[in-house]
Amino acid sequence: MMKRAIFPGSFDPFTNGHLDIVNRGLSLFDEIIIAIGHNTTKKRHFEIELMKSKIENIFSNNNKVSVKTYNQITAHYAKENEANYLLRGLRNITDFEYEKSIASFNKNLNPDLETIFLITAPEFSNISSTIIRELHKFEADITNYIPFEL
Ligand code: ADP
């Protein structure tokens, strides 16, 4: 059976850490959908359509990766897209606590969806979109942390 995974997130912005998770995920899955969610509680710093096109550019030569935006519960969105795997990255214990409860809610919402965690590579484990947004607001250089120019 075809293994399709969804990699959901805010990706505000998409970072080298996210890229590493997708690239490593490609050895596990036949297809990965990078799904940029409209988060109702967070106001974005980088426009969702801008981020979508920047990520699409990175993977323009790779037909196993697609980029979509969505505005619904992730577990339902995965089902709609016939994705049986939900890919997430784990940086630290804080991520773990949060991801553990999300994964259990997702399992109740969609029992066919299996969450797969990849431990972040050490060189990316301190990269956070929140900090990059903060740097960008104050016009600091963020080129070392993201895989494109913004
Ligand atoms: P969300 O708002 O849903 O947490 P993010 O865009 O912050 O979305 O993160 C999406 C996924 O990528 C999450 O699983 C998160 O733990 C993971 N992630 C975030 N930063 C990194 C990083 N530096 N390296 C690897 N994975 C990361």
mmCIF file of C-alpha atoms and ligand atoms in Angstrom, residues 7-13 15 17-18 21 39 42 87-91 95 98-99 120 124-129, ligand 1:
data_model
loop_
_atom_site.group_PDB
_atom_site.id
_atom_site.type_symbol
_atom_site.label_atom_id
_atom_site.label_comp_id
_atom_site.label_asym_id
_atom_site.label_seq_id
_atom_site.Cartn_x
_atom_site.Cartn_y
_atom_site.Cartn_z
ATOM 1 C CA PHE A 7 3.501 16.948 7.813
ATOM 2 C CA PRO A 8 1.317 19.618 9.392
ATOM 3 C CA GLY A 9 2.503 22.832 10.993
ATOM 4 C CA SER A 10 2.324 26.586 11.044
ATOM 5 C CA PHE A 11 5.685 26.858 9.247
ATOM 6 C CA ASP A 12 5.854 30.555 10.124
ATOM 7 C CA PRO A 13 8.508 30.284 8.763
ATOM 8 C CA THR A 15 13.077 26.252 8.774
ATOM 9 C CA GLY A 17 14.851 21.880 10.945
ATOM 10 C CA HIS A 18 11.540 21.323 9.127
ATOM 11 C CA ILE A 21 12.327 16.244 8.923
ATOM 12 C CA ASN A 39 -3.889 28.447 13.176
ATOM 13 C CA LYS A 42 -1.754 32.657 16.225
ATOM 14 C CA LEU A 87 4.777 13.216 10.620
ATOM 15 C CA ARG A 88 6.068 15.418 13.456
ATOM 16 C CA GLY A 89 9.486 16.481 14.704
ATOM 17 C CA LEU A 90 10.594 16.270 18.329
ATOM 18 C CA ARG A 91 13.198 18.711 19.592
ATOM 19 C CA ASP A 95 7.743 19.249 22.287
ATOM 20 C CA TYR A 98 2.698 18.783 23.755
ATOM 21 C CA GLU A 99 2.926 16.234 20.937
ATOM 22 C CA THR A 120 15.475 16.402 15.420
ATOM 23 C CA PHE A 124 18.699 21.897 14.162
ATOM 24 C CA SER A 125 17.270 21.264 17.596
ATOM 25 C CA ASN A 126 17.620 24.868 18.732
ATOM 26 C CA ILE A 127 15.923 26.321 15.679
ATOM 27 C CA SER A 128 12.433 27.568 16.417
ATOM 28 C CA SER A 129 10.083 29.487 14.146
HETATM 29 P P1 ADP B 1 3.020 23.882 15.098
HETATM 30 O O1 ADP B 1 2.552 25.299 15.234
HETATM 31 O O2 ADP B 1 1.973 22.929 14.625
HETATM 32 O O3 ADP B 1 3.802 23.338 16.281
HETATM 33 P P2 ADP B 1 5.518 24.271 13.681
HETATM 34 O O4 ADP B 1 5.596 24.876 12.323
HETATM 35 O O5 ADP B 1 6.087 25.069 14.812
HETATM 36 O O6 ADP B 1 3.995 23.934 13.869
HETATM 37 O O7 ADP B 1 6.208 22.835 13.703
HETATM 38 C C1 ADP B 1 5.797 21.797 12.865
HETATM 39 C C2 ADP B 1 6.510 20.518 13.278
HETATM 40 O O8 ADP B 1 7.899 20.663 13.103
HETATM 41 C C3 ADP B 1 6.330 20.134 14.746
HETATM 42 O O9 ADP B 1 6.282 18.718 14.843
HETATM 43 C C4 ADP B 1 7.571 20.651 15.407
HETATM 44 O O10 ADP B 1 7.897 19.922 16.585
HETATM 45 C C5 ADP B 1 8.579 20.396 14.319
HETATM 46 N N1 ADP B 1 9.725 21.293 14.406
HETATM 47 C C6 ADP B 1 9.750 22.579 14.762
HETATM 48 N N2 ADP B 1 11.003 23.084 14.741
HETATM 49 C C7 ADP B 1 11.804 22.061 14.364
HETATM 50 C C8 ADP B 1 13.219 21.919 14.186
HETATM 51 N N3 ADP B 1 14.062 22.910 14.406
HETATM 52 N N4 ADP B 1 13.683 20.719 13.797
HETATM 53 C C9 ADP B 1 12.829 19.692 13.588
HETATM 54 N N5 ADP B 1 11.507 19.740 13.773
HETATM 55 C C10 ADP B 1 10.989 20.912 14.139
#
